[in-house]
Short mmCIF file of C-alpha atoms and ligand atoms in Angstrom, two decimals:
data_model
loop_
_atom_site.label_atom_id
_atom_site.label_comp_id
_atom_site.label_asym_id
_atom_site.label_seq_id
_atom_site.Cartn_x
_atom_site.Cartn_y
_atom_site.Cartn_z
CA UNK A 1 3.52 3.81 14.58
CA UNK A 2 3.91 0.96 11.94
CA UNK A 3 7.18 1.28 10.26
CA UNK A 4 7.73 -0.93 7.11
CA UNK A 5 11.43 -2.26 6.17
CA UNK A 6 12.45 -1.73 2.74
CA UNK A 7 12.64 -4.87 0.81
CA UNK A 8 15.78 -6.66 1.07
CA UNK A 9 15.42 -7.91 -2.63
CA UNK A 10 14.82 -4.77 -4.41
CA UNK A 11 17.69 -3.18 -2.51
CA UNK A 12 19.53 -5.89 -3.37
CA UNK A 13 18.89 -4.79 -6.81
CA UNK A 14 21.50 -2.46 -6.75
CA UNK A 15 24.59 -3.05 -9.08
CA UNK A 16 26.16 0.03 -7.40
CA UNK A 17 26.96 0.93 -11.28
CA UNK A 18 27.06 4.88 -10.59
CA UNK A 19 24.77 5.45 -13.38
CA UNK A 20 22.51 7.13 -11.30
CA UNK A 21 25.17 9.49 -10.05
CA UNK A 22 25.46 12.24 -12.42
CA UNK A 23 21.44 12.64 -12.35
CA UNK A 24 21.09 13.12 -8.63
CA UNK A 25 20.62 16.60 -7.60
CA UNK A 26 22.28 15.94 -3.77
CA UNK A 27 24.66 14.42 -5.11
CA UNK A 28 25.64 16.99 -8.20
CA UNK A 29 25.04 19.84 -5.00
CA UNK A 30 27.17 17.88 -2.52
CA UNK A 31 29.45 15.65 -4.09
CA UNK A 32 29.74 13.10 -1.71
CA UNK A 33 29.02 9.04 -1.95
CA UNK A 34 26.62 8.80 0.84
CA UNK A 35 24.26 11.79 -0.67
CA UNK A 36 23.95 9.65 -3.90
CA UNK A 37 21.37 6.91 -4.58
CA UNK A 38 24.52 4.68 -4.57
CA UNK A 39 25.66 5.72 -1.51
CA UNK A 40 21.69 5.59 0.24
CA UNK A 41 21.09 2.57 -1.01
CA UNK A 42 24.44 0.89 0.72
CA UNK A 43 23.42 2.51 3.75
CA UNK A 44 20.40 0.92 3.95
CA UNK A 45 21.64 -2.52 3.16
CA UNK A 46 23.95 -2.11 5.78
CA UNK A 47 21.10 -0.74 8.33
CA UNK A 48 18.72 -4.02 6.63
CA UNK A 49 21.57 -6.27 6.94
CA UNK A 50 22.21 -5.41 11.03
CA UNK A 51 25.52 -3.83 10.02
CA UNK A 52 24.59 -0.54 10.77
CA UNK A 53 22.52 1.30 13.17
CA UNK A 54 20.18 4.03 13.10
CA UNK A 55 23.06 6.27 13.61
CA UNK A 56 22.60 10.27 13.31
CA UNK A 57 24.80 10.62 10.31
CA UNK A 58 22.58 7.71 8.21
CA UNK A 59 19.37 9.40 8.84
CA UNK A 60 21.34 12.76 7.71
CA UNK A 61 21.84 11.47 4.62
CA UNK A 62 18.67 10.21 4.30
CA UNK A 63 16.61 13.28 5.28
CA UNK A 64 19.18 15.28 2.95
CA UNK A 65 17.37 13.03 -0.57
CA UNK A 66 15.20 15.07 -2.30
CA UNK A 67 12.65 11.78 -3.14
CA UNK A 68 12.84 13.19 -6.64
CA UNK A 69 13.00 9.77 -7.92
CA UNK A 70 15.58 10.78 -11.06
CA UNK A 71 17.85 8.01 -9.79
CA UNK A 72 14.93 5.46 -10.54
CA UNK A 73 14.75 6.92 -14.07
CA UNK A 74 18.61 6.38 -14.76
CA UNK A 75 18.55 3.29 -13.31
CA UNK A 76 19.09 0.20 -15.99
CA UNK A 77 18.84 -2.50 -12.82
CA UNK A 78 14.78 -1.15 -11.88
CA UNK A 79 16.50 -0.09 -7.84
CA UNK A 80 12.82 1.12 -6.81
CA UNK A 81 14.37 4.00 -4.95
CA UNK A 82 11.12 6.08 -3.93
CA UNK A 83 9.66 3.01 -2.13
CA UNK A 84 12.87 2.15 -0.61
CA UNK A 85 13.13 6.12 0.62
CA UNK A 86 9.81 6.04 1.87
CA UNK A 87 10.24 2.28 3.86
CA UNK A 88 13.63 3.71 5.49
CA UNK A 89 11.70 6.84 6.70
CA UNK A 90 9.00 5.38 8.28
CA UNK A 91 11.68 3.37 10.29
CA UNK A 92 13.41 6.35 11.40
CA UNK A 93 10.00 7.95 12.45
CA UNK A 94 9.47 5.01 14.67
CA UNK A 95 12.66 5.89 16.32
CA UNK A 96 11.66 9.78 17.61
CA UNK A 97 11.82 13.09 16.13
CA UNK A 98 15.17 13.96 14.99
CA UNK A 99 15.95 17.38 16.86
CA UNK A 100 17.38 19.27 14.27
CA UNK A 101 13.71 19.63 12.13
CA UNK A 102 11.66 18.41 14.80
CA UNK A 103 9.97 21.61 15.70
CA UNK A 104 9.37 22.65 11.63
CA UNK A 105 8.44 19.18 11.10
CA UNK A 106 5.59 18.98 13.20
CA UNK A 107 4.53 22.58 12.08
CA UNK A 108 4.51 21.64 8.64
CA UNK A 109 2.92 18.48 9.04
CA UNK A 110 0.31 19.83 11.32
CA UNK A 111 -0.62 22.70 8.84
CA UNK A 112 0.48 21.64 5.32
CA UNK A 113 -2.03 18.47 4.70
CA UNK A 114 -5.23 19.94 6.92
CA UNK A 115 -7.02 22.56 4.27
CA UNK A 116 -8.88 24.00 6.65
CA UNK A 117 -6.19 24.76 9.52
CA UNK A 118 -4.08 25.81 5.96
CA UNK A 119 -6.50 28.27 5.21
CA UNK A 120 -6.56 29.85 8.54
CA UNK A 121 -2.81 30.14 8.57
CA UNK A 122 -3.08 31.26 5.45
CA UNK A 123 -5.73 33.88 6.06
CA UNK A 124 -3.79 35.04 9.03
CA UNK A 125 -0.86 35.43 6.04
CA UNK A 126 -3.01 37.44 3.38
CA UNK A 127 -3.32 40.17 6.61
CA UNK A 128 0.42 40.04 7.54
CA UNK A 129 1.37 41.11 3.75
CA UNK A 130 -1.70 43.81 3.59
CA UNK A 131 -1.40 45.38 6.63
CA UNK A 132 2.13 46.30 5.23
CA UNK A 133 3.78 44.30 8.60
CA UNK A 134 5.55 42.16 5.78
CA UNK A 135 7.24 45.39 4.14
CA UNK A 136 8.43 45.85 8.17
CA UNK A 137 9.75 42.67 8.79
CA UNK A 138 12.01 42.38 5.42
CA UNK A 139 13.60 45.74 6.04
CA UNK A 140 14.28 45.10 9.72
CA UNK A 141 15.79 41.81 8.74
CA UNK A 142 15.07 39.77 11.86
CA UNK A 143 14.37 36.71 9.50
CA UNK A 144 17.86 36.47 9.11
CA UNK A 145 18.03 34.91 12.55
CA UNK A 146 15.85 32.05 11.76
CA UNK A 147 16.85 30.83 8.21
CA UNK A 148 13.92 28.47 8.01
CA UNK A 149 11.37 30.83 8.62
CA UNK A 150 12.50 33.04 6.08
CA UNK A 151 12.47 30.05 3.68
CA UNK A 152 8.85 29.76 4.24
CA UNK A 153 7.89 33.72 4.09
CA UNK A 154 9.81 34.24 0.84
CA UNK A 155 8.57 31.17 -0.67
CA UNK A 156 4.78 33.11 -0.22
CA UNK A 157 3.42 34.62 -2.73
CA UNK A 158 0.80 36.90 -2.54
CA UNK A 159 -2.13 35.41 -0.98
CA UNK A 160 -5.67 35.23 -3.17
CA UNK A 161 -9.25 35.01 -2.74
CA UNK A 162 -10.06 31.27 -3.11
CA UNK A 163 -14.08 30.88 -3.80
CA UNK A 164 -15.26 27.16 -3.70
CA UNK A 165 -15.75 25.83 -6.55
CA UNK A 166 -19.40 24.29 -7.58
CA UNK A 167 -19.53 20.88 -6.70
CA UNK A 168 -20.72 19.38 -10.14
CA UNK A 169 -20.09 21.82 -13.16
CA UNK A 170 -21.99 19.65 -16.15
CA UNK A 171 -20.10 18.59 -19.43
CA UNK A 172 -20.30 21.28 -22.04
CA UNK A 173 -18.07 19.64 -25.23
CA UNK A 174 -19.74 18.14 -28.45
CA UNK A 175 -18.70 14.45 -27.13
CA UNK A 176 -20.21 13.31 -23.43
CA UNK A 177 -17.14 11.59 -21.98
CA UNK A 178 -18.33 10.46 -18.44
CA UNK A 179 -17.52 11.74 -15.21
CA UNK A 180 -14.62 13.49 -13.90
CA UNK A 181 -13.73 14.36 -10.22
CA UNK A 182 -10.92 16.66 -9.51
CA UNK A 183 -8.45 16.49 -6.43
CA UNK A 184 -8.56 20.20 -5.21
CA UNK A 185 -5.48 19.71 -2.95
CA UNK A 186 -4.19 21.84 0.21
CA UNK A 187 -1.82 24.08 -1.78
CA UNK A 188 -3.22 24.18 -4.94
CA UNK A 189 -7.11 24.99 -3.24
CA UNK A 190 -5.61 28.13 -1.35
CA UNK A 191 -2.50 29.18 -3.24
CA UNK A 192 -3.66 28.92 -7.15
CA UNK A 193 -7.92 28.42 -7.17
CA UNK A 194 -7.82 29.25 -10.58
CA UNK A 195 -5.68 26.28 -11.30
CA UNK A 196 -8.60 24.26 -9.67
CA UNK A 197 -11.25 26.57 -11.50
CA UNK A 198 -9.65 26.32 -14.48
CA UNK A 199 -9.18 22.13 -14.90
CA UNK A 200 -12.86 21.72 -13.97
CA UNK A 201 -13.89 24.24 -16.72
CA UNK A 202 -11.65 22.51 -19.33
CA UNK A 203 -12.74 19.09 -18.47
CA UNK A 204 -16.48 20.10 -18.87
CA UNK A 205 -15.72 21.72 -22.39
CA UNK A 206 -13.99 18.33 -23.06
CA UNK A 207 -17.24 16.66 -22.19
CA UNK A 208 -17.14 15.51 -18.56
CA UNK A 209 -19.67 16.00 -16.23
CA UNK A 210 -17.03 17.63 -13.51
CA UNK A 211 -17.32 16.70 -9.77
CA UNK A 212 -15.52 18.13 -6.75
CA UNK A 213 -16.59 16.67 -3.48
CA UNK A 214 -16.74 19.53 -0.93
CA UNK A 215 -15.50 17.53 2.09
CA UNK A 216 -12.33 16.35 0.39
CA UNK A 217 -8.93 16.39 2.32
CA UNK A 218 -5.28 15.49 1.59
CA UNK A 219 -3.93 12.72 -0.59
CA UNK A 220 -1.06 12.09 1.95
CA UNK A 221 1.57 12.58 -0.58
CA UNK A 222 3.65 14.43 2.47
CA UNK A 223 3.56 12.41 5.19
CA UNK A 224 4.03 9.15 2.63
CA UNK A 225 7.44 11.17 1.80
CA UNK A 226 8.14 11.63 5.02
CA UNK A 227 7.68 7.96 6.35
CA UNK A 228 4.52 8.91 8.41
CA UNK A 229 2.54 5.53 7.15
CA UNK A 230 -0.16 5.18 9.21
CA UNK A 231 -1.02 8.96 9.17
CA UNK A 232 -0.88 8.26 5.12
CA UNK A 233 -3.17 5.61 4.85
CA UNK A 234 -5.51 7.72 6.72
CA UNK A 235 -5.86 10.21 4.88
CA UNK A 236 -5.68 7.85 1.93
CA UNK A 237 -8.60 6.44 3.15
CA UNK A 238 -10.62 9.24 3.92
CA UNK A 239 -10.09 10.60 0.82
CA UNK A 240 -11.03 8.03 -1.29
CA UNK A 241 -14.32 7.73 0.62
CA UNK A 242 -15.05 11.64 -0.17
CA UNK A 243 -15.29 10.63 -3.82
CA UNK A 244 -18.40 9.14 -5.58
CA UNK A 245 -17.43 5.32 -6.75
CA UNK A 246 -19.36 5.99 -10.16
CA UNK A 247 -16.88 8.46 -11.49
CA UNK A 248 -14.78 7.37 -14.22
CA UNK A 249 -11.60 9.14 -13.98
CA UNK A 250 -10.19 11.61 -11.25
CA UNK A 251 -7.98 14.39 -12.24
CA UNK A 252 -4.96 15.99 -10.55
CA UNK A 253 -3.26 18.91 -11.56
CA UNK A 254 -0.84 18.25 -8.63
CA UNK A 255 1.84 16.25 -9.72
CA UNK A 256 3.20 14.67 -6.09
CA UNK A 257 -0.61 13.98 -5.46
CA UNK A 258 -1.17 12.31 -8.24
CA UNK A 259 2.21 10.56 -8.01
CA UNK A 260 0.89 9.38 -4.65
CA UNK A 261 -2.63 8.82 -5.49
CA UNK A 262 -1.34 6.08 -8.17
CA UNK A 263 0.86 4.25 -5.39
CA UNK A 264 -1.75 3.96 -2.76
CA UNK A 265 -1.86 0.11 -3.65
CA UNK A 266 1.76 -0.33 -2.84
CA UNK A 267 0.67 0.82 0.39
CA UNK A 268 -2.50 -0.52 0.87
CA UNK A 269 -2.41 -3.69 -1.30
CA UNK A 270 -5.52 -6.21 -2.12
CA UNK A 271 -8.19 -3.44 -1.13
CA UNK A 272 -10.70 -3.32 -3.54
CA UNK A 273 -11.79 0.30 -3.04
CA UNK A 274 -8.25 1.12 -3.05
CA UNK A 275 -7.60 -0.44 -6.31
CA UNK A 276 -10.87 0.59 -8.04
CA UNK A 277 -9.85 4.23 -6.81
CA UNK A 278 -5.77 4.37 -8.19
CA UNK A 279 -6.65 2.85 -11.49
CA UNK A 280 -8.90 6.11 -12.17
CA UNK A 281 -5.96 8.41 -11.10
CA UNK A 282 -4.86 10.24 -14.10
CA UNK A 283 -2.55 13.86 -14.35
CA UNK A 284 -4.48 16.92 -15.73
CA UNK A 285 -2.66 16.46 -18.99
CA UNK A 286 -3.04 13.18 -19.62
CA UNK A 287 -7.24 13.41 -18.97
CA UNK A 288 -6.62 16.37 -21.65
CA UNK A 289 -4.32 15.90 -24.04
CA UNK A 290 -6.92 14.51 -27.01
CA UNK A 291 -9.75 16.12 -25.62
CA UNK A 292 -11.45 18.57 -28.45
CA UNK A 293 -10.85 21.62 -26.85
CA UNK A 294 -10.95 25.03 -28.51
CA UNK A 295 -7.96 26.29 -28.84
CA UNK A 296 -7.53 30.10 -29.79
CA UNK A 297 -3.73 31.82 -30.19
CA UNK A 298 -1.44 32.67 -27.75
CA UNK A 299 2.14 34.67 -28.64
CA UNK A 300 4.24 33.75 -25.86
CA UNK A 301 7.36 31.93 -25.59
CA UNK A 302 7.60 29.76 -22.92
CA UNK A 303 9.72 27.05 -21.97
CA UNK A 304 8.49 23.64 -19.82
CA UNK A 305 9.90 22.77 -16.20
CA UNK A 306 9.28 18.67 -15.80
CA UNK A 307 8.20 18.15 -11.74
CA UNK A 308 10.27 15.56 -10.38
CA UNK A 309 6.44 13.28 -9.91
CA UNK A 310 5.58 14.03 -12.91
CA UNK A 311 8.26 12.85 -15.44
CA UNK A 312 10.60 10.70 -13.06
CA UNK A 313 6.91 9.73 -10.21
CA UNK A 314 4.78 9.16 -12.73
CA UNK A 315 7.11 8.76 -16.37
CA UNK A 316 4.69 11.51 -17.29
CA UNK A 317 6.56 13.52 -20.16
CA UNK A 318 5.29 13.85 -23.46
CA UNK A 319 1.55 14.35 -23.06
CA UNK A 320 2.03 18.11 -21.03
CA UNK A 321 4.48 18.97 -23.94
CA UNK A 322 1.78 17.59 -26.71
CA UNK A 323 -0.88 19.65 -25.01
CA UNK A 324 0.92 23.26 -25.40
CA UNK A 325 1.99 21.95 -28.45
CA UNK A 326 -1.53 22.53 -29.70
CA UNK A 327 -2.31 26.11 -28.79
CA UNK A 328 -1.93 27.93 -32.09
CA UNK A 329 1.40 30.49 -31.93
CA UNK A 330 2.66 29.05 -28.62
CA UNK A 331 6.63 28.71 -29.11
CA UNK A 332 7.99 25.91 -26.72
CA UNK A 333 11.78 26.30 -26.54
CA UNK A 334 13.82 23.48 -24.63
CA UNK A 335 14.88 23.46 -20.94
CA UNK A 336 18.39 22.22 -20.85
CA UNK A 337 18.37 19.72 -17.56
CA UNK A 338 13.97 20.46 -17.54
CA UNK A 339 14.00 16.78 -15.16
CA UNK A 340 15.98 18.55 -12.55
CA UNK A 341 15.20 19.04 -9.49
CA UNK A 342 14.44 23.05 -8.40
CA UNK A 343 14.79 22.14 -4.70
CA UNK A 344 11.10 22.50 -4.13
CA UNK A 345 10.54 18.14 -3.40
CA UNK A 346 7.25 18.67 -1.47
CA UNK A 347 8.46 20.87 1.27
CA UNK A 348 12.47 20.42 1.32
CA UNK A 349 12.87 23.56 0.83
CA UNK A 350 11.56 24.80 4.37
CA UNK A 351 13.47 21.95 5.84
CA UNK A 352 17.13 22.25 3.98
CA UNK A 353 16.72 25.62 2.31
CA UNK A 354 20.25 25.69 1.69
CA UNK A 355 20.78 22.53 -0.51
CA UNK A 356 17.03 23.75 -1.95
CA UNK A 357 18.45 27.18 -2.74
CA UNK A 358 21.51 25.77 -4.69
CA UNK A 359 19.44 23.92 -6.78
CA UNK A 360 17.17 26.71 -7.85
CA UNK A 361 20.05 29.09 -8.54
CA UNK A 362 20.80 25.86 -11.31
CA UNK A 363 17.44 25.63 -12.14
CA UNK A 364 16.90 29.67 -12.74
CA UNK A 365 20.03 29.75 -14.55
CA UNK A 366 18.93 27.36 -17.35
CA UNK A 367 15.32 29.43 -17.41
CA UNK A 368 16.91 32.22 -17.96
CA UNK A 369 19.25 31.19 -20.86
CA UNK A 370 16.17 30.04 -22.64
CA UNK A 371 15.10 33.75 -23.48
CA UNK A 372 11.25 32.42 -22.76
CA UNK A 373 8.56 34.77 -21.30
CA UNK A 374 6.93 31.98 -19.77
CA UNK A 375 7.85 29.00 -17.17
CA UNK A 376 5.16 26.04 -17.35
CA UNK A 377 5.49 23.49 -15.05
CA UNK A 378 2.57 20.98 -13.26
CA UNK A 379 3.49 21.19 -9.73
CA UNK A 380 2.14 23.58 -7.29
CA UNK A 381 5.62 23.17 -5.00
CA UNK A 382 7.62 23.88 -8.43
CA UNK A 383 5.67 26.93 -9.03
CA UNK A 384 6.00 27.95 -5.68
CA UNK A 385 9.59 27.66 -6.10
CA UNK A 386 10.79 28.73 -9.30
CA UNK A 387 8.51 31.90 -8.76
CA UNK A 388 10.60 32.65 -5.78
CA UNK A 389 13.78 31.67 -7.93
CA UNK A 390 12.66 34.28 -10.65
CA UNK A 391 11.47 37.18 -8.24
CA UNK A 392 14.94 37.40 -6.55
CA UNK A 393 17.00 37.02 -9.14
CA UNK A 394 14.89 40.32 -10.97
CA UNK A 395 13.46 38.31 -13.45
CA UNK A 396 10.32 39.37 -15.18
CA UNK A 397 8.90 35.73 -16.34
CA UNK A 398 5.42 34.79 -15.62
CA UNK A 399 5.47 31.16 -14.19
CA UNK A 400 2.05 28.97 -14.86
CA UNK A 401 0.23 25.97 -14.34
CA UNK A 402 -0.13 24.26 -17.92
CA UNK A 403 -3.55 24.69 -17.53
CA UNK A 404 -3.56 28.57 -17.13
CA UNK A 405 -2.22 28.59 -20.50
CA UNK A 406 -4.68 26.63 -22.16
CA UNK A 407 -7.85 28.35 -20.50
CA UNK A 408 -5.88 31.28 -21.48
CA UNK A 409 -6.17 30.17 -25.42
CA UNK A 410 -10.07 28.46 -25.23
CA UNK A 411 -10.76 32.16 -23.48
CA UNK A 412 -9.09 33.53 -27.22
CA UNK A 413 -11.13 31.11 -28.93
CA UNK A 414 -14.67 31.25 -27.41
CA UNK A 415 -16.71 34.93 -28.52
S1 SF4 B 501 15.63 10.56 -4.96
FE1 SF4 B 501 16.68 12.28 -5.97
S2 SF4 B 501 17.99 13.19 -4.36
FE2 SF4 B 501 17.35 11.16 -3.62
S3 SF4 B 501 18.99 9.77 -4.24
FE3 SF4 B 501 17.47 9.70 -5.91
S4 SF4 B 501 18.14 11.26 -7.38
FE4 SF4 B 501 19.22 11.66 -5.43
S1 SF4 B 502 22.00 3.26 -11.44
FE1 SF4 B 502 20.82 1.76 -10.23
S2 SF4 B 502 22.16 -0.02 -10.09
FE2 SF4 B 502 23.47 1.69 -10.74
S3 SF4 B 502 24.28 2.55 -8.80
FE3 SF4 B 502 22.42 3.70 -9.29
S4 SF4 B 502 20.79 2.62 -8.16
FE4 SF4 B 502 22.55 1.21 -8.26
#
């Protein structure tokens, strides 16, 4: 297992100003030094710097960060924390599982980033809630026993019919722009297909020619979180030999894919095919927000959840905001603290569901002040999430992918 040491330099960086503090969401939950990006980032030093060992309590704190990256957008000295986060794991996986999340670990990283063994579990999953066995297992409240587990089966939600989708859909809009492939993801392909279904039809009535290689995988966005490099770069690699080389952009409506799929050079520098592939990478939004689309009203009021790789990953902010901003009668009303994390971080909240659950009490407590109808947000963890958030605190909100709204208004528009 190649583990990579963060770079002396850019931890070096560091001006331990405390800037970053107040913006950290372990740090606001926890409220101690060594759960801040201050306090991580002197760990490390002192673990790069031979003053410190791999002790228990270091890689505590650092399995306890979120990776949200908000500390990297507070930061005036340019710390590269993610990178830094992701180096330091891939040490500690070098040195063994760590026994507290071994077990869940290896689950999750066995199921989450292999579509097809996800499907299967998740097939398995669509029977356990039909058959009525999940109505069974709530009221006998046996989950209560294994606190992870019942993270995972609450964070479920009901589990749809997810048809393939064709694997070239041809440009319908006035303008030919090229042609677009679309990441279909492992969560996002078996959790929300019409999220999938619904990009590819937009970005043919924009005017791509849309194509979705059937024999795509994972981007490797978890187990680059998680420090699993080499595992990464395989995937990485497979991936970006699914899709075509003539395409001229590829969309993702999954914001820690795309988040990823832009830093595979980091990771695999001076590749060619590597390069050639992350320079096409762009969010759903960003492929869409001048695109002549036609727009038809929608009377909702919603308000807009920024994922943590979309606006801190990816400084991706303004164009998802710009592109409700067009769909005639939408009202957008503010998310106080939008940037903060909801505890979802790719799959945190199985591992630490109890610093994951404080943060989406926060994070459903500013929703619901807003008074909105509607929760948008680009990330199928954060949907995942703040669904769950809304369903058990009672409240009646639909929570959508920014694209569901906007095939929502061309379906107003179009006779
Ligand atoms: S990545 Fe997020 S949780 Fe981790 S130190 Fe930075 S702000 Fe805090
Ligand atoms: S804001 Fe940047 S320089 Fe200041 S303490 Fe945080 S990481 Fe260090």
């Amino acid at each position: 297992m190649a583990a990579v040491a963060p770079d002396i330099d850019d931890l070096r960086l560091c001006v331990h100003c405390g800037i970053c503090l107040p913006q950290c969401p372990t740090y606001r939950v926890l409220g101690e030094e060594m759960d801040s990006p201050r306090g991580r980032l002197y760990l490390m030093r002192a673990v790069a710097e031979g003053r410190l060992g791999f002790t228990d309590a270091f890689a505590r704190h650092m399995d306890l960060c979120l990776g949200c990256r908000a500390c990297e957008t507070a930061c005036p000295a340019g710390v590269p924390f993610g990178s830094l986060l992701e180096a330091t794991r891939s040490q500690l996986v070098e040195r063994g599982p760590r026994p507290r999340t071994a077990l869940l670990r290896r689950l999750v990283h066995g199921m989450f980033p292999e579509p097809r063994r996800l499907g299967l579990m998740l097939g398995g999953l669509k029977l356990y809630q039909r058959s009525g066995l999940r109505r069974v297992v709530r009221a006998s409240h046996v989950l209560a026993l294994a606190p992870r587990l019942a993270a995972m089966e609450s964070l479920l939600p009901d589990v749809p019919s997810a048809p393939a989708l064709p694997e070239l859909t041809p440009a319908q809009g006035r303008r030919r722009l090229g042609r677009a492939g679309v990441l279909t993801g492992c969560i996002q392909r078996h959790l929300y297909p019409d999220v999938n279904r619904d990009t590819a039809r937009l970005l043919s009535l924009a005017g791509y020619d849309v194509v979705v290689p059937r024999d795509q995988g994972c981007c490797g966005a978890l187990e680059l979180h998680a420090g699993f490099l080499d595992d990464f770069r395989d995937r990485a690699r497979k991936l970006i030999a699914a899709f075509p080389v003539d395409l001229d952009v590829i969309v993702v409506n999954a914001a820690g894919c795309g988040s990823a799929m832009k830093e595979y050079t980091r990771w695999m520098p001076g590749e060619a095919d590597v390069v050639a592939f992350a320079e096409k990478i762009k969010d759903v939004s960003e492929a869409l927000v001048d695109a002549e689309l036609p727009l038809g009203p929608v009377d909702l009021t919603v308000t807009y959840h920024d994922a943590c790789h979309l606006a801190h990953g990816q400084r991706i902010r303004a164009e998802p905001r710009r592109l409700l901003g067009r769909i005639p009668d939408l009202k957008i009303v503010p998310l106080p603290e939008s940037d903060l994390c909801c505890g979802s971080a790719g799959v945190y909240n199985l591992l630490e569901p109890e610093v994951a659950g404080r943060l989406l009490t926060m994070k459903i407590d500013r929703i619901a002040e807003t008074g909105a109808a509607a929760v948008v947000t680009g990330n199928p963890g954060c949907l995942l999430q703040i669904a769950k958030g809304c369903r058990e605190r009672g409240l009646d909100l639909e929570v959508l992918h920014p694209v569901t709204l906007l095939a929502r208004s061309v379906r107003r528009a179009l006779p």
